[in-house]
Tab-separated table of C-alpha atoms and ligand atoms in Angstrom:
chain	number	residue	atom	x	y	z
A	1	UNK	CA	0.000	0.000	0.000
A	2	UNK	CA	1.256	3.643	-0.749
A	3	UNK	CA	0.887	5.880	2.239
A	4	UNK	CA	1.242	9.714	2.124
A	5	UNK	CA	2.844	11.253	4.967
A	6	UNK	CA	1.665	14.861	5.515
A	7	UNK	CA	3.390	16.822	7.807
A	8	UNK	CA	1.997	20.478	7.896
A	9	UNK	CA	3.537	23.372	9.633
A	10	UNK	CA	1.225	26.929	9.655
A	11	UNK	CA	2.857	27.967	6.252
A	12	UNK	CA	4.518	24.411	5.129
A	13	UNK	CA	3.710	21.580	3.578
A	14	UNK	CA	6.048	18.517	3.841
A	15	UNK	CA	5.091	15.229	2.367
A	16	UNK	CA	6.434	11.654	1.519
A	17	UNK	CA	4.784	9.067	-0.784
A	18	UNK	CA	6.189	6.024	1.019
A	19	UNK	CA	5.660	2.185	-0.631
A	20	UNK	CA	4.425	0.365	2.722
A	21	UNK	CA	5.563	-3.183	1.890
A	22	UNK	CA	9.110	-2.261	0.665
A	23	UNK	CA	9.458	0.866	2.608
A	24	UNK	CA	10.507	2.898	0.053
A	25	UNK	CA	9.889	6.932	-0.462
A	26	UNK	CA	8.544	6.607	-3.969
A	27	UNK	CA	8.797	10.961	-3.621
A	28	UNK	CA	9.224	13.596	-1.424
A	29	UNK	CA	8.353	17.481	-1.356
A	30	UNK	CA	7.768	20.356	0.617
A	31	UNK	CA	5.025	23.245	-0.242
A	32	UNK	CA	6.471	26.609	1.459
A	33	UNK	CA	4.579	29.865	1.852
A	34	UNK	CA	1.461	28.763	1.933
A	35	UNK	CA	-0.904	32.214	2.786
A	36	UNK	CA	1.823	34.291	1.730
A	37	UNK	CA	2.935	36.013	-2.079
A	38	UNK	CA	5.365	33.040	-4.206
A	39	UNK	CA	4.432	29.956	-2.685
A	40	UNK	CA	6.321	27.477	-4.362
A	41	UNK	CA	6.402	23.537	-4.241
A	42	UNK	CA	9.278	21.362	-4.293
A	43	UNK	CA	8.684	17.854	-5.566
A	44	UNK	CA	11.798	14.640	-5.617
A	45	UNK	CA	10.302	11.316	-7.291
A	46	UNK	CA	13.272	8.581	-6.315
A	47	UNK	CA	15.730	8.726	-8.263
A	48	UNK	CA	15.125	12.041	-9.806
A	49	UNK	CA	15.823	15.289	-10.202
A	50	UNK	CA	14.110	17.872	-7.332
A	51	UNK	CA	11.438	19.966	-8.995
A	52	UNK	CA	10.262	23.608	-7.731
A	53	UNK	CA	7.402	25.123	-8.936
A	54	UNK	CA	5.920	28.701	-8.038
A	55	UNK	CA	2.166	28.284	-7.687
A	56	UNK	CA	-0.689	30.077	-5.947
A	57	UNK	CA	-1.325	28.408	-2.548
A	58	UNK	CA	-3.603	30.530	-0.175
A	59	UNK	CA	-4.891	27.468	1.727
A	60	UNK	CA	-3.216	24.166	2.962
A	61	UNK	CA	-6.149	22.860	0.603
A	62	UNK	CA	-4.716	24.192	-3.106
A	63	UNK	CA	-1.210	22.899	-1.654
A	64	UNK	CA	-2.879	19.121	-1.233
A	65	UNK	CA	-4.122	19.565	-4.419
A	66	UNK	CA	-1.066	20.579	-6.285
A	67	UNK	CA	1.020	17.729	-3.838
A	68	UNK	CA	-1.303	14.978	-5.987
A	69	UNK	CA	-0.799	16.597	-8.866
A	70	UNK	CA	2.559	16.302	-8.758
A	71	UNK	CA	2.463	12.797	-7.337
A	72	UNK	CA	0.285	12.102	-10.424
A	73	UNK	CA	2.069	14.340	-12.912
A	74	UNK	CA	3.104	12.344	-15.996
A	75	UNK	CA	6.587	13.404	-15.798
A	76	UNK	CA	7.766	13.827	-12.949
A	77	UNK	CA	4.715	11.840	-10.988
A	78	UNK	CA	5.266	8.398	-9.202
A	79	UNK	CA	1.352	7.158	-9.495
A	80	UNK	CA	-1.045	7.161	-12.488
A	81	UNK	CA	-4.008	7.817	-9.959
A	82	UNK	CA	-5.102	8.960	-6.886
A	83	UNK	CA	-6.725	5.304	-5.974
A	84	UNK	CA	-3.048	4.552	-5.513
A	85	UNK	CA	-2.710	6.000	-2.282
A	86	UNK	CA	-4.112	3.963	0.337
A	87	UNK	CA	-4.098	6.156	3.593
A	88	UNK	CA	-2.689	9.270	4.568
A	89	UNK	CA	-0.764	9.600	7.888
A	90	UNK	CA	-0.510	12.639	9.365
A	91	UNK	CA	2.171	14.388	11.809
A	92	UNK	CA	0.158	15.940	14.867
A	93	UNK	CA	2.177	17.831	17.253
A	94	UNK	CA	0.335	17.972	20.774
A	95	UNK	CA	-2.203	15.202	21.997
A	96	UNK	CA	-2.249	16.307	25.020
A	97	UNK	CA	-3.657	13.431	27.531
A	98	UNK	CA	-6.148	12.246	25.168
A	99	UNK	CA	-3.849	10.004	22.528
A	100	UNK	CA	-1.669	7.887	24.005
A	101	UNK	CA	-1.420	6.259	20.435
A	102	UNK	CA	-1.721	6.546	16.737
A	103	UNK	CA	-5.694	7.021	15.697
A	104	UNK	CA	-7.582	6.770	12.577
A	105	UNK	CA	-8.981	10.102	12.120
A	106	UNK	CA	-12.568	10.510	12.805
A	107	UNK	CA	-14.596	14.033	13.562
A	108	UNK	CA	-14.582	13.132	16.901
A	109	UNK	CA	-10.742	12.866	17.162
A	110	UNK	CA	-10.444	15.961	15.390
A	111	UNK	CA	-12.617	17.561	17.985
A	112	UNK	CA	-10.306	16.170	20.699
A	113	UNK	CA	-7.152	17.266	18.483
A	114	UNK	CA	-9.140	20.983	18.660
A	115	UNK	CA	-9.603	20.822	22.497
A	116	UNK	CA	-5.710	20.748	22.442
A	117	UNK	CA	-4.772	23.448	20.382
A	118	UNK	CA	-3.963	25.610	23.596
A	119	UNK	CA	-1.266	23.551	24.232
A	120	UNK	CA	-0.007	23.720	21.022
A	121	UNK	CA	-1.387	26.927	19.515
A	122	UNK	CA	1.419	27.104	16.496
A	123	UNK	CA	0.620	23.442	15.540
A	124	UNK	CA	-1.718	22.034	16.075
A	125	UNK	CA	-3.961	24.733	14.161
A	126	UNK	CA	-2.031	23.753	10.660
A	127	UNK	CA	-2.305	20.083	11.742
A	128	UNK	CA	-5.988	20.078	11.456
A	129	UNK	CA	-6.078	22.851	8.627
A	130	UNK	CA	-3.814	19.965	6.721
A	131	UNK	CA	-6.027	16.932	7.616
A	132	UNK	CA	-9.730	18.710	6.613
A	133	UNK	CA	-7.179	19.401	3.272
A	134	UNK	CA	-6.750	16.084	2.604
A	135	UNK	CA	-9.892	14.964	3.732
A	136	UNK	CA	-11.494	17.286	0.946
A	137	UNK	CA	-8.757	16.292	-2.042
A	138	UNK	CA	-8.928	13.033	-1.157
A	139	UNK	CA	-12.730	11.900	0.101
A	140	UNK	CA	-13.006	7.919	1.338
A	141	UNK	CA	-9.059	7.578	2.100
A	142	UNK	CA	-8.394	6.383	5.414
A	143	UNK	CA	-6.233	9.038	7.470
A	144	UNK	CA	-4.634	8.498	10.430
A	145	UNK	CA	-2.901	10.904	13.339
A	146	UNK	CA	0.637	10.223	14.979
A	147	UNK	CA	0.860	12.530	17.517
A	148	UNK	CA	4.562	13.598	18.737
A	149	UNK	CA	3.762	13.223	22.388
A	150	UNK	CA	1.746	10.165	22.483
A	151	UNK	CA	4.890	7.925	22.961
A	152	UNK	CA	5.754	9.946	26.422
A	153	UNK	CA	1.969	9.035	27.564
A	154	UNK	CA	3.850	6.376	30.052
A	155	UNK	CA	6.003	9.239	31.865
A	156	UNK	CA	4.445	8.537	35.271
A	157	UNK	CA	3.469	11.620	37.672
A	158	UNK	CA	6.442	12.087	39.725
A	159	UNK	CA	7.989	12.872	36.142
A	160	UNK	CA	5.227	15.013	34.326
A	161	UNK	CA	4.249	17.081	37.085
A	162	UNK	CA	5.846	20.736	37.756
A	163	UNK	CA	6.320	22.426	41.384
A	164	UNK	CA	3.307	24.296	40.583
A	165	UNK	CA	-0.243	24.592	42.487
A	166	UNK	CA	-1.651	21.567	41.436
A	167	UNK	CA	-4.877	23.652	40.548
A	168	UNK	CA	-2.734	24.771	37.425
A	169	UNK	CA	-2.643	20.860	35.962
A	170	UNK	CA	-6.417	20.120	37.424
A	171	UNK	CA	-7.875	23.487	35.592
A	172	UNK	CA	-5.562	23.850	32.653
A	173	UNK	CA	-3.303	20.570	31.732
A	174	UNK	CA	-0.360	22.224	32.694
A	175	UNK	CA	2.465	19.522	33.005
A	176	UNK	CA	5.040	17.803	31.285
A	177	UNK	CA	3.897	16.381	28.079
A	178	UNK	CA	7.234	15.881	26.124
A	179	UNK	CA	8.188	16.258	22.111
A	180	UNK	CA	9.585	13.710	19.371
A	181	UNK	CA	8.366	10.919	20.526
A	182	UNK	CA	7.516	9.592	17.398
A	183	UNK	CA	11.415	9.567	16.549
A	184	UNK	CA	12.388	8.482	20.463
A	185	UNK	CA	9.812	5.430	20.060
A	186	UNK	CA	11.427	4.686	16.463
A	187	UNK	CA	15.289	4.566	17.441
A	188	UNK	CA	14.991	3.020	20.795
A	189	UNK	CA	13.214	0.128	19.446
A	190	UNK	CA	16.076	-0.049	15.927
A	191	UNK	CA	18.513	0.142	18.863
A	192	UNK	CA	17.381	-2.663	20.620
A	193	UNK	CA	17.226	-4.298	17.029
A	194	UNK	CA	20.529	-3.580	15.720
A	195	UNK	CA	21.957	-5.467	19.379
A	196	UNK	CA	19.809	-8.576	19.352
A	197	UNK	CA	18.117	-7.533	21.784
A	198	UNK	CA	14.309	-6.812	23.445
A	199	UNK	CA	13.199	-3.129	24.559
A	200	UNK	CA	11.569	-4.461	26.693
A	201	UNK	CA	14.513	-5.880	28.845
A	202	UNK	CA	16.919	-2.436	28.027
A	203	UNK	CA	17.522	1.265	29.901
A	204	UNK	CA	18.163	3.514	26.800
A	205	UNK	CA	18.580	7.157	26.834
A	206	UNK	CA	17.959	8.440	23.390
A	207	UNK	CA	19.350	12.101	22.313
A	208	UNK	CA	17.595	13.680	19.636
A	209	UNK	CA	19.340	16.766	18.853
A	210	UNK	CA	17.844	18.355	15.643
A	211	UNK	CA	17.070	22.109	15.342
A	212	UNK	CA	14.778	21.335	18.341
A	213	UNK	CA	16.744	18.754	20.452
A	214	UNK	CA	15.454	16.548	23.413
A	215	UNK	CA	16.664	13.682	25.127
A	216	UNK	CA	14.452	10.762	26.616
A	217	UNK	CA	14.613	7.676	29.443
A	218	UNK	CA	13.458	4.578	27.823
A	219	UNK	CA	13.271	1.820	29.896
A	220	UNK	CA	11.538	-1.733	29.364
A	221	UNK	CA	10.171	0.332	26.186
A	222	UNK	CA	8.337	2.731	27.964
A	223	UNK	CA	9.267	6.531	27.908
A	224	UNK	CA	9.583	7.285	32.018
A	225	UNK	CA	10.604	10.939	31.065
A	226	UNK	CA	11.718	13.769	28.806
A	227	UNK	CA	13.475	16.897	28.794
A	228	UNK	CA	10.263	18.932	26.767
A	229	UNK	CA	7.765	19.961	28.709
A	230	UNK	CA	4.417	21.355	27.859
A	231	UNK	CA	5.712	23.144	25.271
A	232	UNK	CA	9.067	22.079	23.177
A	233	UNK	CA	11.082	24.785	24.543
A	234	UNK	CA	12.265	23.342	27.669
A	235	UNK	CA	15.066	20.742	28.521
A	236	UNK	CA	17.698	21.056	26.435
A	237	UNK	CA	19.897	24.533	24.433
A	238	UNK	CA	18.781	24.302	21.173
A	239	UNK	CA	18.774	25.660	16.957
A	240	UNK	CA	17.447	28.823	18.633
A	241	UNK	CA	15.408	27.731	21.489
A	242	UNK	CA	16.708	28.252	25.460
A	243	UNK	CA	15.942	24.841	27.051
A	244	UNK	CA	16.042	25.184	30.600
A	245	UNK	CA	16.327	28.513	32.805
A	246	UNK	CA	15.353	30.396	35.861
A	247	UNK	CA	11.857	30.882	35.243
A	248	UNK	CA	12.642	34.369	36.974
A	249	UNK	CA	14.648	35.772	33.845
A	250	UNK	CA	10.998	36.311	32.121
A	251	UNK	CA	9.912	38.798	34.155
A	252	UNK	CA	13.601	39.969	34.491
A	253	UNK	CA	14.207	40.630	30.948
A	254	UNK	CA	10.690	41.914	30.296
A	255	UNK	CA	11.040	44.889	33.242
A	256	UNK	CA	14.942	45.236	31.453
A	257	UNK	CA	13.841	45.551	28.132
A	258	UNK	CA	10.361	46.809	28.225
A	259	UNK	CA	8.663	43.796	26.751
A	260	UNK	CA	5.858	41.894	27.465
A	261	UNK	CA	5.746	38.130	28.226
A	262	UNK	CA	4.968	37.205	24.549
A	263	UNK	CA	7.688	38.725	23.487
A	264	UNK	CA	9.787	37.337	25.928
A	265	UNK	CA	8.879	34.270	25.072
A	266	UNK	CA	9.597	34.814	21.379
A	267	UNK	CA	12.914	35.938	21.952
A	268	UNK	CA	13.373	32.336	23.849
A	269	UNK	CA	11.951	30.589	20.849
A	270	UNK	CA	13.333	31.872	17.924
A	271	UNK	CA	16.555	34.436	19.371
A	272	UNK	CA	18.495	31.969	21.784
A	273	UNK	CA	19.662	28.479	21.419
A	274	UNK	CA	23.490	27.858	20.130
A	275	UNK	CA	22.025	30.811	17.886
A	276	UNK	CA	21.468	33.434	20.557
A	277	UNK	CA	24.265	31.937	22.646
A	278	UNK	CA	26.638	32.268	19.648
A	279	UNK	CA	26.222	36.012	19.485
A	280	UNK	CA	24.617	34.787	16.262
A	281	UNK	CA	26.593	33.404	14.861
A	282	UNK	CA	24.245	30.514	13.498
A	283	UNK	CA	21.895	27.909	14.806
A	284	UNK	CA	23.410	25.576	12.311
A	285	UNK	CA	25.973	23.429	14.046
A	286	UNK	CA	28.288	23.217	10.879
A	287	UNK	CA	28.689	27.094	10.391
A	288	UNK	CA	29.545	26.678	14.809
A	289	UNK	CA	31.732	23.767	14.196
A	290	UNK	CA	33.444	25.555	11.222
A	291	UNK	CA	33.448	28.792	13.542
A	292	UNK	CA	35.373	27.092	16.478
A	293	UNK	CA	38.070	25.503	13.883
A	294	UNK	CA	38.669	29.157	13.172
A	295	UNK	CA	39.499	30.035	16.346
A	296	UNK	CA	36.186	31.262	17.134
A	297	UNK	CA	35.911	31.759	21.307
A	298	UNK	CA	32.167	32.224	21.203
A	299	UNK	CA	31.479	29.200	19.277
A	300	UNK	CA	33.644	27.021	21.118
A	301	UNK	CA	31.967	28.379	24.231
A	302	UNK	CA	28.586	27.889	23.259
A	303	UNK	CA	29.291	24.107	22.004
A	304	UNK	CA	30.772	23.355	25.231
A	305	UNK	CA	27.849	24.646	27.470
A	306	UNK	CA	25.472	22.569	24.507
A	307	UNK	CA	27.314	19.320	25.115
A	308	UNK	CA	27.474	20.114	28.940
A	309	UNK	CA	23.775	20.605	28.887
A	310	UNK	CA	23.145	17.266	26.817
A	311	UNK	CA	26.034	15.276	29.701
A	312	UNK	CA	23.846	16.263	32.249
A	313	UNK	CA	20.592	15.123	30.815
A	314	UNK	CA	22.417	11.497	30.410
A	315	UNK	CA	23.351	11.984	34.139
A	316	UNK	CA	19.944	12.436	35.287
A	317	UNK	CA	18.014	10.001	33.074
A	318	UNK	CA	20.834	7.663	34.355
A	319	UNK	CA	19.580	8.522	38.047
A	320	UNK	CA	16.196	8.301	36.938
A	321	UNK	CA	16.321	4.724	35.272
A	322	UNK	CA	18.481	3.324	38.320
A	323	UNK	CA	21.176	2.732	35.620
A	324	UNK	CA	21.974	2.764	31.470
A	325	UNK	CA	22.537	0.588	28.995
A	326	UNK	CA	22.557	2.049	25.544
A	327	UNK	CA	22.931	5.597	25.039
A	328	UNK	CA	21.821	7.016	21.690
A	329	UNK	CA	22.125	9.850	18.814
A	330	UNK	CA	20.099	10.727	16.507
A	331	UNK	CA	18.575	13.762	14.549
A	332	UNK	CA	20.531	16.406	12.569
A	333	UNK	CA	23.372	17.051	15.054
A	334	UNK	CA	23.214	14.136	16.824
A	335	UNK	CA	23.709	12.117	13.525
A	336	UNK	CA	26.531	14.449	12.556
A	337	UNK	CA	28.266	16.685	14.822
A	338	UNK	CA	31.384	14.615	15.660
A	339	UNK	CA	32.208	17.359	18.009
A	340	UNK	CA	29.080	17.310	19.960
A	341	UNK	CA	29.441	13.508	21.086
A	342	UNK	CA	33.109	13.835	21.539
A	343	UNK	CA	32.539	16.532	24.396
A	344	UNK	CA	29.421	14.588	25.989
A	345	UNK	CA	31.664	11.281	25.642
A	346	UNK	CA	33.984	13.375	28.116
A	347	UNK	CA	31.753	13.335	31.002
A	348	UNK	CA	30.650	9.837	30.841
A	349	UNK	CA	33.525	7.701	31.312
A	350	UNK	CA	31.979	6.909	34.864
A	351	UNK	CA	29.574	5.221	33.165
A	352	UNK	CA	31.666	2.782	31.732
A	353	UNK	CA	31.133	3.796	27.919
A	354	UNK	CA	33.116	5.563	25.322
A	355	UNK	CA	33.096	7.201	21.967
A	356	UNK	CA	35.739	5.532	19.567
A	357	UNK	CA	37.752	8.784	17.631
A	358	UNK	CA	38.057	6.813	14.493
A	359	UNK	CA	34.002	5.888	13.983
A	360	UNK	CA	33.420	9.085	15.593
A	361	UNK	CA	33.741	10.177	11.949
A	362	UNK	CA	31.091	8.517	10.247
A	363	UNK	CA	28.048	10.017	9.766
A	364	UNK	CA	24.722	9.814	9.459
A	365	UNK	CA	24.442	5.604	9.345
A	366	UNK	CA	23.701	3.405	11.874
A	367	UNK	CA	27.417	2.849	14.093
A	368	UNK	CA	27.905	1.884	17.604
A	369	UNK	CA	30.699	4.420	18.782
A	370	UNK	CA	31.658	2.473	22.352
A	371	UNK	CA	33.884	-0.397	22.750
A	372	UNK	CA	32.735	-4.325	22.789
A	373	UNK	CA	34.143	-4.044	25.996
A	374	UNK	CA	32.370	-1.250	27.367
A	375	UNK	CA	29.299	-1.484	29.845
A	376	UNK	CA	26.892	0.557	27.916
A	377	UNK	CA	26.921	1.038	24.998
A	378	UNK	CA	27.340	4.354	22.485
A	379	UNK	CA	25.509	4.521	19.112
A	380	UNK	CA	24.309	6.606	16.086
A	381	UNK	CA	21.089	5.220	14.486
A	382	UNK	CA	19.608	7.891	12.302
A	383	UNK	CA	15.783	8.621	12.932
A	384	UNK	CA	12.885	8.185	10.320
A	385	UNK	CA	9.735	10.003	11.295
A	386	UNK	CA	7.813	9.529	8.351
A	387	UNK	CA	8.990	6.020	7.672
A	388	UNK	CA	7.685	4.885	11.593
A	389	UNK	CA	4.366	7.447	11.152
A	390	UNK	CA	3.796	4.935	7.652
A	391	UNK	CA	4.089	2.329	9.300
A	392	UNK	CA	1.480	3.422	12.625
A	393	UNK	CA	-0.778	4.066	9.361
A	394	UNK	CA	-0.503	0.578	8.050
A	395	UNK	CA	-0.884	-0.944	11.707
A	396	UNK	CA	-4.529	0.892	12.160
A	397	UNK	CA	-5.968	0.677	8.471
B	1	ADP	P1	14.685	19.537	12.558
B	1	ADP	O1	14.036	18.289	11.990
B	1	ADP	O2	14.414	19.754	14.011
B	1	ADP	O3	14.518	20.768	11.726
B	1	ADP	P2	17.180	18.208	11.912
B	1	ADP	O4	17.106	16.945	12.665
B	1	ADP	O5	17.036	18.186	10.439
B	1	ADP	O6	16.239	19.290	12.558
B	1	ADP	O7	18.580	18.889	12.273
B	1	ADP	C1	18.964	20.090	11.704
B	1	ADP	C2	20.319	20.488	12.238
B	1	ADP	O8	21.250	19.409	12.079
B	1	ADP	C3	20.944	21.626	11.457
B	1	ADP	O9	20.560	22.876	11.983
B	1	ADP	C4	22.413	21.390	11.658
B	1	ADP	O10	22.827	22.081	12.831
B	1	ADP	C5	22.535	19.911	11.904
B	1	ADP	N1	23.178	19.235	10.762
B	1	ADP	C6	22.571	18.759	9.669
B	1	ADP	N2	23.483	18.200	8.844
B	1	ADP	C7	24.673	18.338	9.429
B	1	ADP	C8	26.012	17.999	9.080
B	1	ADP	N3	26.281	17.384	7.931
B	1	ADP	N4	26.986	18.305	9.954
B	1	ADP	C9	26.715	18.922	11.123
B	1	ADP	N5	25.474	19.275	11.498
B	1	ADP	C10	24.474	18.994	10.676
């Protein structure tokens, strides 16, 4: 069966035509702009050469329409029909307490995805906006929702709940919900693949450092925590995103600088991270990496307190599991900044694990770093969100 993955973003578009039984991405694309002047779609069929197109999108729904006709496109299309696509799986960011699990889309889970667009007011908006797309391009094809917190459903209390007045989580939901899980759920379980063995009898901390970056205790193949919290900006330095601080600098920095809240909170979203940190000098770890080579004080400075931060996550979800046995990478950075698990592999040596110099190198493929010798073990296995949200499609249609 051919399953669309749709992943929408308020102004993106970002899809996958993925062959279920061999698992392979027939095409790919991204629609960009969407509600704004020169939207423009860029559509990859395997093996071929990446397409862009500038087209009117003013709704998610023309940019569904123009993703099929591209799938269907006698050139540069991978299907002859729309009857070749047999579901559509979609990306939902926040599920709140409600999905603990994928879920074929129905009205009423769309109401429930609604009720949680508080929590998620940048999201899950375009999530729904995307699926009512589809729903109207594509009438009769079975949909189903993969929500990014669902996996971290099994963090138990003592691990989702703030110091807060507990009236905050009774009236409004306010605790730790967690991010990624999708991807954690997906490279824990390859981990415990690629060493013979079961989740279910494993510790594993899994580090996904992408532009957003967060770090998860797996154990017996349950999530028991996670460095997000109810929103993705905690845990964690990120692209451009704080992670963890004195809650206190908010209303510090807004009395400094004559802002409000919102805007102090945009500043921690999109204005700090290894970006802010850097002095700008990028969010993108290989302009940082490149920086520090050059002798660069501010960029070696801000990849030290980034690796710090990620040591000390390992430390606590160490504490937290009563012991480790695998320790993973994934995402962007985590696949690829040598660098980044270099540093972290400094503090860990307590452990009983190690980073090998030599396969430190490789990137982006699926290498265990630590010794045969070692007591946990190291790895890189690279993450595949819209390969494991085809395959939750598959499971429920
Ligand atoms: P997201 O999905 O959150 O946007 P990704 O997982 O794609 O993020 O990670 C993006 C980040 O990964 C980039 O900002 C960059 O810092 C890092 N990255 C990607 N490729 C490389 C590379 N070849 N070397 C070093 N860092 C890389």
């Amino acid at each position: 069966m051919n399953v669309l993955v749709i992943n929408c973003g308020s102004s993106s578009l970002k899809y996958q035509l993925i062959d279920s039984e061999s698992e392979k991405v027939l095409a790919k694309g991204l629609c960009e702009r969407i509600g704004i002047e020169k939207s423009a779609i860029t559509h990859t069929p395997d093996g071929g050469e990446k397409v862009t197109t500038e087209s009117p999108m003013p709704t998610h729904t023309e940019a569904v329409k123009l993703v099929i006709e591209k799938l269907t496109d006698p050139e540069v299309g991978v299907i002859k029909s729309l009857s070749e696509i047999g579901a559509v799986g979609h990306r939902v960011v926040h599920g709140g307490e409600k999905f603990s699990g994928s879920v074929v889309i129905t009205d009423e889970v769309i109401k429930a995805i609604e009720e949680c667009n508080d929590l998620a007011p940048l999201h899950n908006p375009a999530n729904i906006i995307g699926i009512h797309a589809c729903q109207e391009a594509m009438p009769g094809v079975p949909m189903v929702g993969v929500f990014d917190t669902a996996f971290h459903q099994t963090m138990p209390k003592k691990a989702y709940y703030y110091g807060l007045p507990l009236e905050y989580y009774e009236k409004y939901k306010i605790r730790r919900y967690g991010f990624h899980g999708t991807s954690h759920d997906f490279v824990s379980a390859r981990a415990a693949e690629i060493l013979g063995k079961k989740r279910e009898d494993l510790k594993i901390i899994v580090c996904h450092l992408g532009n957003g970056a967060s770090i998860s205790a797996v154990m017996n193949g349950k999530s028991i925590d996670t460095s997000m919290g109810l929103t993705p900006l905690e845990g964690l330095i990120m692209g451009t995103r704080s992670g963890d601080m004195d809650p206190a600098i908010i209303s510090f920095i807004a009395d400094k600088e004559g802002l409000t809240a919102d805007e102090v909170n945009t500043i921690l979203n999109k204005k700090s991270g290894v970006y802010g940190l850097s002095g700008g000098i990028s969010s993108d770890f290989r302009d940082l990496t490149a920086a520090e080579d050059d002798g660069n004080e501010a960029a070696k400075d801000t990849l030290d307190t980034y690796s710090y931060r990620v040591a000390k996550y390992i430390g606590a979800y160490t504490a937290a599991m009563n012991g480790v046995d695998v320790i993973v990478y994934t995402a962007g950075v985590g696949e690829n900044t040598a660098r980044v698990r270099a540093s972290v592999a400094e503090y860990l040596g307590y452990l009983g694990t190690s980073v090998d110099p030599e396969k430190n190198k490789l990137r982006g493929e699926e290498v265990i770093l630590s010794k045969d010798t070692d007591k946990v073990v190291t790895m890189i296995v690279p993450t595949n969100e819209e390969l494991a949200i085809a395959r939750e499609t598959v499971k429920l249609v």
